[in-house]
Short mmCIF file of C-alpha atoms and ligand atoms in Angstrom, two decimals:
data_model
loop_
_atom_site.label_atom_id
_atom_site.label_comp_id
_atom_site.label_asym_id
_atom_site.label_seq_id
_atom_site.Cartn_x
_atom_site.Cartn_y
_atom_site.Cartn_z
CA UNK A 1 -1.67 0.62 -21.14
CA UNK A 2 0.55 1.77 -18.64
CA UNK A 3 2.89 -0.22 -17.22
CA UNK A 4 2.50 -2.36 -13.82
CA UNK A 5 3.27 -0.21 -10.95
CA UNK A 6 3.03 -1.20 -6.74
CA UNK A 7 2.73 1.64 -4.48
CA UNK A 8 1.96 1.46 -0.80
CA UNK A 9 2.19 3.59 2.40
CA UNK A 10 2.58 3.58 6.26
CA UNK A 11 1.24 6.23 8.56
CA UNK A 12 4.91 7.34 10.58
CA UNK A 13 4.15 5.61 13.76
CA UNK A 14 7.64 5.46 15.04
CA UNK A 15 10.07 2.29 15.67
CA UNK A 16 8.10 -0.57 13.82
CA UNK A 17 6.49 -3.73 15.63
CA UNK A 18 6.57 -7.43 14.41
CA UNK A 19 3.33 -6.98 13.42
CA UNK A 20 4.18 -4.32 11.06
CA UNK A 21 6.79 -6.79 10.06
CA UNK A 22 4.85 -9.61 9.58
CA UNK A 23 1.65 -7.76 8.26
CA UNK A 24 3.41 -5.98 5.57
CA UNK A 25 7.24 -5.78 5.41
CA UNK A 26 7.81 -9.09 4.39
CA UNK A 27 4.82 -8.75 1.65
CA UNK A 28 6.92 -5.44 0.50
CA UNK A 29 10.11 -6.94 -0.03
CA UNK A 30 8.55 -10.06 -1.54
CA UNK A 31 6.75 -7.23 -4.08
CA UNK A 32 9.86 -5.32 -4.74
CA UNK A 33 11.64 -8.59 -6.53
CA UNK A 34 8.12 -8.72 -8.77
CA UNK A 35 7.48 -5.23 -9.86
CA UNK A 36 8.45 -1.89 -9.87
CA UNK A 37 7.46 -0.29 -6.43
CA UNK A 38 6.53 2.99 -4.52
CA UNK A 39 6.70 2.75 -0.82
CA UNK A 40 6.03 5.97 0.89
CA UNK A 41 5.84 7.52 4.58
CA UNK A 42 1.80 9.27 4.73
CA UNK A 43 3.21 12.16 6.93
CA UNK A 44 0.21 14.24 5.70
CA UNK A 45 -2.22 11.61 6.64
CA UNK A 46 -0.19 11.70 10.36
CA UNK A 47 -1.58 15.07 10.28
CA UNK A 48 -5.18 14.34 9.47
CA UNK A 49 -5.51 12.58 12.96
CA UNK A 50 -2.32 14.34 14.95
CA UNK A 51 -2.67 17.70 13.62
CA UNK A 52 -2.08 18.96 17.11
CA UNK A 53 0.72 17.13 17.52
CA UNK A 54 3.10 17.74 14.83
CA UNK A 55 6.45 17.45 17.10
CA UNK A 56 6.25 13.42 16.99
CA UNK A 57 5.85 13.20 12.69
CA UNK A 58 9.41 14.30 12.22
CA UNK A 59 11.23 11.57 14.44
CA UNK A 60 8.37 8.87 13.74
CA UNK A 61 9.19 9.06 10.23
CA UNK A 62 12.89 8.51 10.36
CA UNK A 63 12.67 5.70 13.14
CA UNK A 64 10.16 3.69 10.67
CA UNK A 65 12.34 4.05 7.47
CA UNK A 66 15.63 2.75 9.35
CA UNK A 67 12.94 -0.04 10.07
CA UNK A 68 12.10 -0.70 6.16
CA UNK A 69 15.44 -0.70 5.02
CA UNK A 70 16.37 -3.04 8.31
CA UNK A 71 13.29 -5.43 7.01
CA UNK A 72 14.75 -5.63 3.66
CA UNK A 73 13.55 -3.20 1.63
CA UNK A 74 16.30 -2.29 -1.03
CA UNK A 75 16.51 1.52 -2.43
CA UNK A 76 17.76 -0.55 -5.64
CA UNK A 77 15.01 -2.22 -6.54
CA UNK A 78 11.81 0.15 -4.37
CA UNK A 79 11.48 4.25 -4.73
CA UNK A 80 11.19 4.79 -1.22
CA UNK A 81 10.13 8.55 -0.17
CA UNK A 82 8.19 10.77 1.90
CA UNK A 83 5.03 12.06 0.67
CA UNK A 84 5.04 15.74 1.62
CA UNK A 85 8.36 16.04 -0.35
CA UNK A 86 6.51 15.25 -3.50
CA UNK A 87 3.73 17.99 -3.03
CA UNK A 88 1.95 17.27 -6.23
CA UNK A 89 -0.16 14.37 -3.92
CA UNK A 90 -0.74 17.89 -2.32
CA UNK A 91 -1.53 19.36 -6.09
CA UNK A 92 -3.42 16.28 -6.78
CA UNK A 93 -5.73 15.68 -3.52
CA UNK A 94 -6.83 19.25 -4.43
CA UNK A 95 -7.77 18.90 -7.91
CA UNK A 96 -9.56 15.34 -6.94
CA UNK A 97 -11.35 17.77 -4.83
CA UNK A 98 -13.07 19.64 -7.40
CA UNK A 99 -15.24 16.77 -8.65
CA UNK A 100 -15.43 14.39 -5.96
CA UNK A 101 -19.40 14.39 -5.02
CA UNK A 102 -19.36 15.27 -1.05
CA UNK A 103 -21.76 12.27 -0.23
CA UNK A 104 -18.98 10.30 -1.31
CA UNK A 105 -16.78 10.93 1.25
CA UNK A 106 -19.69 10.74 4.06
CA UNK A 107 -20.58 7.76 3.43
CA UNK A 108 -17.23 5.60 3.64
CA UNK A 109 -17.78 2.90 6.12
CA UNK A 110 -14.26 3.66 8.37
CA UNK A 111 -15.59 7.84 8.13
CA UNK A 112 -17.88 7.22 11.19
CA UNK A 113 -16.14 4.54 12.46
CA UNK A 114 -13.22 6.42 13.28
CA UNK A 115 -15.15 9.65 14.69
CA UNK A 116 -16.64 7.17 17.13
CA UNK A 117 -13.12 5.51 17.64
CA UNK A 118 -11.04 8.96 18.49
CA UNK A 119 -14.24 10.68 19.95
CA UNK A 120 -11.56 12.27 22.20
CA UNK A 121 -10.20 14.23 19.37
CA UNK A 122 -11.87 16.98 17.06
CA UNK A 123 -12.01 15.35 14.10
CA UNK A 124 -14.93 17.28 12.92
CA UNK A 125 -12.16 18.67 10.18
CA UNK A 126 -12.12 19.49 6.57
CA UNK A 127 -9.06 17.52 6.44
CA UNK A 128 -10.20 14.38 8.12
CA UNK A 129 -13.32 14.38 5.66
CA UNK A 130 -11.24 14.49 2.73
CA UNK A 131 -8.39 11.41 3.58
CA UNK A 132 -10.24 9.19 0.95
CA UNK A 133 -9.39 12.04 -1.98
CA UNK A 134 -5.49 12.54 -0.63
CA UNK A 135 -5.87 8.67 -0.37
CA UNK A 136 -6.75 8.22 -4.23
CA UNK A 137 -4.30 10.96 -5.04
CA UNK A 138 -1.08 9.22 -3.25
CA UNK A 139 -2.61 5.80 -5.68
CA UNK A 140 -3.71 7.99 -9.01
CA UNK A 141 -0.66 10.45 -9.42
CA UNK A 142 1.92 7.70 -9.86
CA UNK A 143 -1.02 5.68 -12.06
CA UNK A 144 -0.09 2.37 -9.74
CA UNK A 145 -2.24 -0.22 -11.08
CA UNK A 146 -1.35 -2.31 -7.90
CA UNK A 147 -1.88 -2.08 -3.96
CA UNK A 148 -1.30 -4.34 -1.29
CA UNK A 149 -4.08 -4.06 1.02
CA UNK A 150 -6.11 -6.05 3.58
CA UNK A 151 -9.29 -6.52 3.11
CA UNK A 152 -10.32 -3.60 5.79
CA UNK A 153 -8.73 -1.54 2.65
CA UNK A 154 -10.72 -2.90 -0.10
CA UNK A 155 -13.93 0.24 -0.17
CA UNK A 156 -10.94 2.67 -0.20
CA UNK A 157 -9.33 1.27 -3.46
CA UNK A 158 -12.51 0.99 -4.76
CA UNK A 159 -13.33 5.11 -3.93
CA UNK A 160 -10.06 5.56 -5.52
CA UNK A 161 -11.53 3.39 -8.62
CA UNK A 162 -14.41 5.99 -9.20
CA UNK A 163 -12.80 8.79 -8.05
CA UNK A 164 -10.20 8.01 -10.92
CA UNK A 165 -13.57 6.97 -13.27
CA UNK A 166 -15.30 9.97 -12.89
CA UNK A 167 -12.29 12.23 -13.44
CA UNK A 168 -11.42 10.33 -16.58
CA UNK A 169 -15.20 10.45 -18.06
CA UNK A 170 -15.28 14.08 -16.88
CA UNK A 171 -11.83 15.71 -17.89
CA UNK A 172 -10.44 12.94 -20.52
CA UNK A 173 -10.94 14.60 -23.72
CA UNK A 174 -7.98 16.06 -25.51
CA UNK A 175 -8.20 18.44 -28.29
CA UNK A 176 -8.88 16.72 -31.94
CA UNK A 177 -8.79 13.34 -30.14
CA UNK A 178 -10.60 11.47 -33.51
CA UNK A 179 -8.01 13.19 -35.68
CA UNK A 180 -4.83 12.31 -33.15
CA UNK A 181 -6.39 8.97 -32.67
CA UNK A 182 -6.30 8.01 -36.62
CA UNK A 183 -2.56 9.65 -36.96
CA UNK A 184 -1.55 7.37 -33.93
CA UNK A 185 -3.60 4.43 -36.12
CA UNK A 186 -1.17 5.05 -38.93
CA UNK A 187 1.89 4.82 -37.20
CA UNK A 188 0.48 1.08 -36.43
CA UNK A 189 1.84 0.06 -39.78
CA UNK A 190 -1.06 -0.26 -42.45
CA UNK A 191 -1.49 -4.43 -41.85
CA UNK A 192 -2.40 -3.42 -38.02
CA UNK A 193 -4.08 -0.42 -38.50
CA UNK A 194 -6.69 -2.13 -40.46
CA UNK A 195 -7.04 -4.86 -37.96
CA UNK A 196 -7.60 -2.00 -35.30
CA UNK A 197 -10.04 -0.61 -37.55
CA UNK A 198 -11.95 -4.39 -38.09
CA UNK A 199 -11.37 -5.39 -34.61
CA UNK A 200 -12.57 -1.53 -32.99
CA UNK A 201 -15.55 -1.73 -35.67
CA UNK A 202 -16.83 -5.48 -34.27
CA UNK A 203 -16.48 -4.14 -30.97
CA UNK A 204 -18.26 -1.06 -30.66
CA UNK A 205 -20.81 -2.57 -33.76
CA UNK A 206 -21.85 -5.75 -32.04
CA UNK A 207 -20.29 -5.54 -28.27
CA UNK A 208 -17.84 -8.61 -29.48
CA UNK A 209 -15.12 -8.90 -26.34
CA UNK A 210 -13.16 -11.14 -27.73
CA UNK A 211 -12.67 -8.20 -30.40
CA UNK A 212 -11.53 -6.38 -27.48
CA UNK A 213 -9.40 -8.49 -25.86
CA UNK A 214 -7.85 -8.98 -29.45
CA UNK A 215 -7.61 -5.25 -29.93
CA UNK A 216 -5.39 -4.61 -26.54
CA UNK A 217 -3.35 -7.73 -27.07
CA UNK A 218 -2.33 -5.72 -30.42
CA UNK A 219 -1.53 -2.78 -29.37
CA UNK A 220 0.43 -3.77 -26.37
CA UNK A 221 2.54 -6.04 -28.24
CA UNK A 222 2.82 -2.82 -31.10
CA UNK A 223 6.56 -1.42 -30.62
CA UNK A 224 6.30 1.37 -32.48
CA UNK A 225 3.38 3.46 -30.52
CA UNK A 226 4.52 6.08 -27.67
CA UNK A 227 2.84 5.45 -24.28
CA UNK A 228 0.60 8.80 -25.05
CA UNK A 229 -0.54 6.54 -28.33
CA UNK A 230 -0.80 3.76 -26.73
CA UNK A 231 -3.35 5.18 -24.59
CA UNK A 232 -4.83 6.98 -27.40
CA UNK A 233 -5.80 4.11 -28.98
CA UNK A 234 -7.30 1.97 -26.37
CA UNK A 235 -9.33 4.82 -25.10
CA UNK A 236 -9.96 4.54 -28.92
CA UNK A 237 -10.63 1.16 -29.25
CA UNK A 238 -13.00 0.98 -26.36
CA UNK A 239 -15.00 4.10 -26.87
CA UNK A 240 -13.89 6.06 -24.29
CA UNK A 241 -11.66 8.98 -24.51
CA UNK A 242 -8.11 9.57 -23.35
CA UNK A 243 -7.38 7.13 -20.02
CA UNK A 244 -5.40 10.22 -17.58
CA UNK A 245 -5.54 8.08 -14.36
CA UNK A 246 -5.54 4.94 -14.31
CA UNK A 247 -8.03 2.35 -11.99
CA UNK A 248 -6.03 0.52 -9.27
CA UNK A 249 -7.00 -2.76 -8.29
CA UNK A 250 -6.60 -3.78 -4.55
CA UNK A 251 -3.96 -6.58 -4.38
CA UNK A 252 -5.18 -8.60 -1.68
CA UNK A 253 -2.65 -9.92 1.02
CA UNK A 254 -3.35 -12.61 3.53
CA UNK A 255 -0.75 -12.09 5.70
CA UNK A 256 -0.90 -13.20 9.36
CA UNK A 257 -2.59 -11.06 12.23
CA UNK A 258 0.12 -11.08 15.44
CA UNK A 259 -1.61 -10.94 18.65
CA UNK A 260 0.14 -8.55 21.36
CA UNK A 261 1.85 -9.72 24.75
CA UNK A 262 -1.87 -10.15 26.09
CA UNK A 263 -3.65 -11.43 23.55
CA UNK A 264 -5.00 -8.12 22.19
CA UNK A 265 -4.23 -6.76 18.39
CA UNK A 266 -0.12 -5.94 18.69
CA UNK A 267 -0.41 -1.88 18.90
CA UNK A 268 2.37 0.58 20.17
CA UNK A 269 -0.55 2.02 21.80
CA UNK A 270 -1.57 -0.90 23.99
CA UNK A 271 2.05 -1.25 25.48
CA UNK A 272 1.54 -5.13 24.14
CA UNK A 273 3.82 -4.67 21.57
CA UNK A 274 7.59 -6.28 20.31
CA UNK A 275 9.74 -4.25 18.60
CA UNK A 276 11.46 -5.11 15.70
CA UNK A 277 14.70 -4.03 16.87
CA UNK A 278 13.63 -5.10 20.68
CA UNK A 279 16.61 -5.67 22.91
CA UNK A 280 17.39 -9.64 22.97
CA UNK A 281 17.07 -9.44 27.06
CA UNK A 282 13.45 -7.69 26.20
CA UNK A 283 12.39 -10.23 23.72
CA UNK A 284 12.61 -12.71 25.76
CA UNK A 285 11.49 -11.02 29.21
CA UNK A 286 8.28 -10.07 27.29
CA UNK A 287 7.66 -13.59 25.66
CA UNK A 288 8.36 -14.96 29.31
CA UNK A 289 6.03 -13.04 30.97
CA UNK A 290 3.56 -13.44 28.06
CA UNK A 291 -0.25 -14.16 28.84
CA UNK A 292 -1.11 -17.87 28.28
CA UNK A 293 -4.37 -19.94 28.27
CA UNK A 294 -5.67 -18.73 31.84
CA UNK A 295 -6.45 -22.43 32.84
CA UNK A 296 -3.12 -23.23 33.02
CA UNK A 297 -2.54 -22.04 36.64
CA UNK A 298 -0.56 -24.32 37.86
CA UNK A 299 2.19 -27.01 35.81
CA UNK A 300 -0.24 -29.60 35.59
CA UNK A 301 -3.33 -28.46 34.66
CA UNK A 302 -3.43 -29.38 31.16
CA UNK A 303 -4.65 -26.07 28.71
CA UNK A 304 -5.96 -25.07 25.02
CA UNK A 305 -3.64 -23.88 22.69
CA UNK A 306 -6.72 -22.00 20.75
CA UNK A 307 -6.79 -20.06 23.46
CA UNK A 308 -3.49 -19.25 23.86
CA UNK A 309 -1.69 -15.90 21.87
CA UNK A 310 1.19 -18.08 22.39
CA UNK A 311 -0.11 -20.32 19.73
CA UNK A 312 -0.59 -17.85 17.48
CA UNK A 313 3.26 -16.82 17.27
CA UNK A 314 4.32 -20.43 17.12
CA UNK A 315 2.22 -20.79 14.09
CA UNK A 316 4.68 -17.65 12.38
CA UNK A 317 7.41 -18.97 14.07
CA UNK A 318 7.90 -22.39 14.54
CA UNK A 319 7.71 -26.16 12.01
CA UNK A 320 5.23 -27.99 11.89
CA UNK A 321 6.94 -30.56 14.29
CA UNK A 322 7.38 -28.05 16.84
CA UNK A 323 3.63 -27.37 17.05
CA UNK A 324 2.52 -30.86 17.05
CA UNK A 325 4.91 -30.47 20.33
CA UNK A 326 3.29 -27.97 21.33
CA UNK A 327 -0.41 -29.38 20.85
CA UNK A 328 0.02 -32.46 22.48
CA UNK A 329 2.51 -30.79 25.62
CA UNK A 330 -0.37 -28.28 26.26
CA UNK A 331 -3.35 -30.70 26.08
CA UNK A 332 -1.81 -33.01 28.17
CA UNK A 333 0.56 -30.77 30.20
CA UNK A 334 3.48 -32.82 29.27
CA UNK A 335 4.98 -29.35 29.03
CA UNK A 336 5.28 -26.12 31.08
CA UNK A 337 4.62 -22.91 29.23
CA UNK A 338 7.91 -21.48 29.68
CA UNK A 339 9.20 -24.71 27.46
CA UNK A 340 6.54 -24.00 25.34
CA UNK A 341 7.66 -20.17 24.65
CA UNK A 342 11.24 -21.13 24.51
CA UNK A 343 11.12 -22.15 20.65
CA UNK A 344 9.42 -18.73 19.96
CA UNK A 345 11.94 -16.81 21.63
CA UNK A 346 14.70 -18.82 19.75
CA UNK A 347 13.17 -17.88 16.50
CA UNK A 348 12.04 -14.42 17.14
CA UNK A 349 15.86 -13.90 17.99
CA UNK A 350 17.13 -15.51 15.23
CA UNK A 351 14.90 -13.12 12.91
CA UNK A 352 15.54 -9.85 14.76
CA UNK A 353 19.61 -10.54 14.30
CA UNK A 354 19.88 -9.55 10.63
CA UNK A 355 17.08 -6.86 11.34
CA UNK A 356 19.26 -5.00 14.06
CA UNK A 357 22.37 -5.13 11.53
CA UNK A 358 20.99 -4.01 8.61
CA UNK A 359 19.68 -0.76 11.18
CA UNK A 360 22.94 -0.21 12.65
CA UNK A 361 24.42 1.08 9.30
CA UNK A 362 21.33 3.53 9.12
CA UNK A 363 21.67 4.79 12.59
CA UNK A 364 25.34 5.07 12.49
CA UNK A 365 25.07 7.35 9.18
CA UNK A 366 21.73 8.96 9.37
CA UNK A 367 23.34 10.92 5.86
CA UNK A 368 23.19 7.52 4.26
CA UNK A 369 18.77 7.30 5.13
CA UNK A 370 18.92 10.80 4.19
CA UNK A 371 19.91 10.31 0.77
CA UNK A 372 18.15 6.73 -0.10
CA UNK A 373 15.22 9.49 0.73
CA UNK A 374 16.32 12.11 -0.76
CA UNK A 375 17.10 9.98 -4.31
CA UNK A 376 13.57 8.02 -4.02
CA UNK A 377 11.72 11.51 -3.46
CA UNK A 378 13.48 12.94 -6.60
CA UNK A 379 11.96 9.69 -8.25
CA UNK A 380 8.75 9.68 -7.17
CA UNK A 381 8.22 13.58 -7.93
CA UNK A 382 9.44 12.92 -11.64
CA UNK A 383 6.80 10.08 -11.68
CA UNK A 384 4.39 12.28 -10.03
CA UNK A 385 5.22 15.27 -12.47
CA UNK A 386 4.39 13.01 -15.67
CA UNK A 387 0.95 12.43 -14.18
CA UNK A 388 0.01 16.51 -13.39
CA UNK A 389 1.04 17.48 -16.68
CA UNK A 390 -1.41 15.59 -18.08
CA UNK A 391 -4.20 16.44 -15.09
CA UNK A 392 -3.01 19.96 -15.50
CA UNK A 393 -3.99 19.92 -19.63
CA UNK A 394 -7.26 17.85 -18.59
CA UNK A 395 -8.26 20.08 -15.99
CA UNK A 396 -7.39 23.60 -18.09
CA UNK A 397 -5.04 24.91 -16.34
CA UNK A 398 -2.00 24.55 -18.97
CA UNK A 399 -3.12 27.80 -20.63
CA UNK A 400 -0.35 30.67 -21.72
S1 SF4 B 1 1.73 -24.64 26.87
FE1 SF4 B 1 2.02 -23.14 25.22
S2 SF4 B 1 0.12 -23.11 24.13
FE2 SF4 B 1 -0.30 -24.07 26.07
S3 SF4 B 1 -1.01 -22.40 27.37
FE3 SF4 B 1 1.20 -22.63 27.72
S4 SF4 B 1 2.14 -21.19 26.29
FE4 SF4 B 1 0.04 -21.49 25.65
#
């Protein structure tokens, strides 16, 4: 099998929000210290909704990576890169193309959805049909086998899943696959290779999955094979022929939903939103002026902090001592909702000083961001390469 691999992406949207932060930063870095990760900027899926406004990709996408590394995501331990500087997703997308059925693409739930949403753009494009392929492609050409999604996400990871199924059963046949299979069998070592053989026979014979479970736990744990082998033989071992992409499974990440300065869903474009780098003077004139629960109009009239977007950020930000504070304060209006917001401020601060460091070095040497990009992109692209050579074969297009 191949081995564990994370890979997600952000639209470039420009200077990140706490949200962002909150919603998937601090998931990412957590990731990075787990598994080998791919974190890329989706300029080409910018384009799929902006495609008339291509001026704004360029400086969005620099503004959000100085944001990821200022989060905490280290160019050590994540390939971090821009996706139209590895253009086989590009080579990729296409070739999905070929053998994706069209009624698969109409039919995805968010397809409609977001036709309805941006009814005030023409998105009546060949290019907004197809996201879900380039979608699979940015997952299936680095063969991650993890990605951190919410569960709005899910029906795309599973498109990707038969997207990736179909090409397999349709282009996963390598010449004299039997005869490579059995000469991959004997470098096994002759005790193994006739466990294989027992295990592979009870399997396909009588449908025993223990038998299969058996048979994988052998041949990962079997130093000798190559990774092409490897694969060989559990495509093998199950029936199936050679595995060329491999199925992601959606890696699902409850991660907390912060509301915006009036309650709404935090969005750049709702003007409700805190920066992660936010001026200090800003964070706290925002929070200040911050809707409440409406029936506090006056000091004394006591409020609800369930309805209160206040509430919500204590719960990211503040102990559990501070919102038992805040509880009984509200309900009894013991306490004025600037007190209230004070502890929120104090900690937002407190998170946003490391944040605007870590930036500074970025935006003092943009050369520096340049070439953490510039080293992940050469990474992900040889990744990427090992993938199409084997799509390429698949697909016939290796021919001399
Ligand atoms: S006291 Fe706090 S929770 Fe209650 S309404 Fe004011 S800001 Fe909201």
């Amino acid at each position: 099998m191949y081995p564990v691999r994370v890979l997600s992406g952000m639209r470039p949207t420009g200077a990140m929000h706490i949200g962002h932060l909150h919603g998937a930063l601090i998931n990412w870095v957590r990731l990075q210290t787990e598994y080998p990760c791919f974190f890329f900027v989706a300029d080409y899926h910018a384009l799929t909704t902006a495609y008339e406004d291509p001026d704004i990709i360029g400086k969005s996408v620099w503004e959000m990576l100085v944001d990821w590394l200022a989060a905490g995501l280290d160019p050590n331990q994540s390939t971090i890169f821009i996706q139209s500087r590895v253009p086989e997703h590009a080579e990729l997308s296409l070739l999905l193309g070929m053998s994706t059925p069209l009624g698969w693409l109409e039919r995805v739930p968010t397809y409609k959805e977001q036709l309805e949403r941006l009814s005030q753009k023409d998105l009546l494009t060949y290019g907004f049909l197809g996201y879900p392929v380039m979608q699979a492609a940015d997952i299936l050409v680095y063969r991650a086998s993890m990605v951190p999604v919410g569960e709005d996400q899910v029906p795309h990871i599973e498109m990707t899943r038969e997207i990736a199924r179909r090409f397999n059963h349709l282009f996963g046949r390598e010449p004299g696959f039997e005869q490579r299979a059995r000469e991959a069998m004997r470098r096994l070592g002759s005790k193994r290779a006739k466990l294989y053989e027992e295990l592979r026979t009870r399997y396909q014979e009588q449908g025993d999955d223990t038998a299969l479970e058996q048979g994988r736990a052998l041949l990962s744990s079997a130093q000798s094979l190559s990774l092409g082998d490897r694969e060989r033989l559990f495509g093998f071992l199950e029936g199936s022929r050679k595995l060329i992409l491999v199925e992601p499974h959606a890696r699902l990440t409850k991660s907390p939903r912060l509301p915006g300065l009036d309650g709404q869903k935090m969005s750049k474009s709702y003007n409700n939103a805190i920066a992660m780098r936010e001026d200090p003077a800003e964070v706290t004139r925002k929070i200040r002026t911050m809707q409440t629960d409406p029936a506090r109009v006056r000091r004394n009239d006591p409020g609800n902090p369930e309805l209160c977007p206040v509430w919500q950020l204590h719960q990211v930000y503040t102990d559990e001592a501070t919102h038992a504070w805040v509880q009984h304060g509200c309900r009894t209006a013991a306490i004025g909702c600037l007190d209230c917001k004070q502890p929120v401020i104090d900690a937002l601060l407190r998170e946003q000083g490391p944040i605007r460091e870590r930036a500074q070095q970025y935006l003092d040497d943009p050369t520096l961001l340049r070439n953490i990009v510039a080293d992940g992109c050469d990474k992900a692209r040889k990744a990427a390469q090992e993938t199409m050579r084997d799509v390429r074969e698949a697909m016939g297009l290796q021919y001399t």
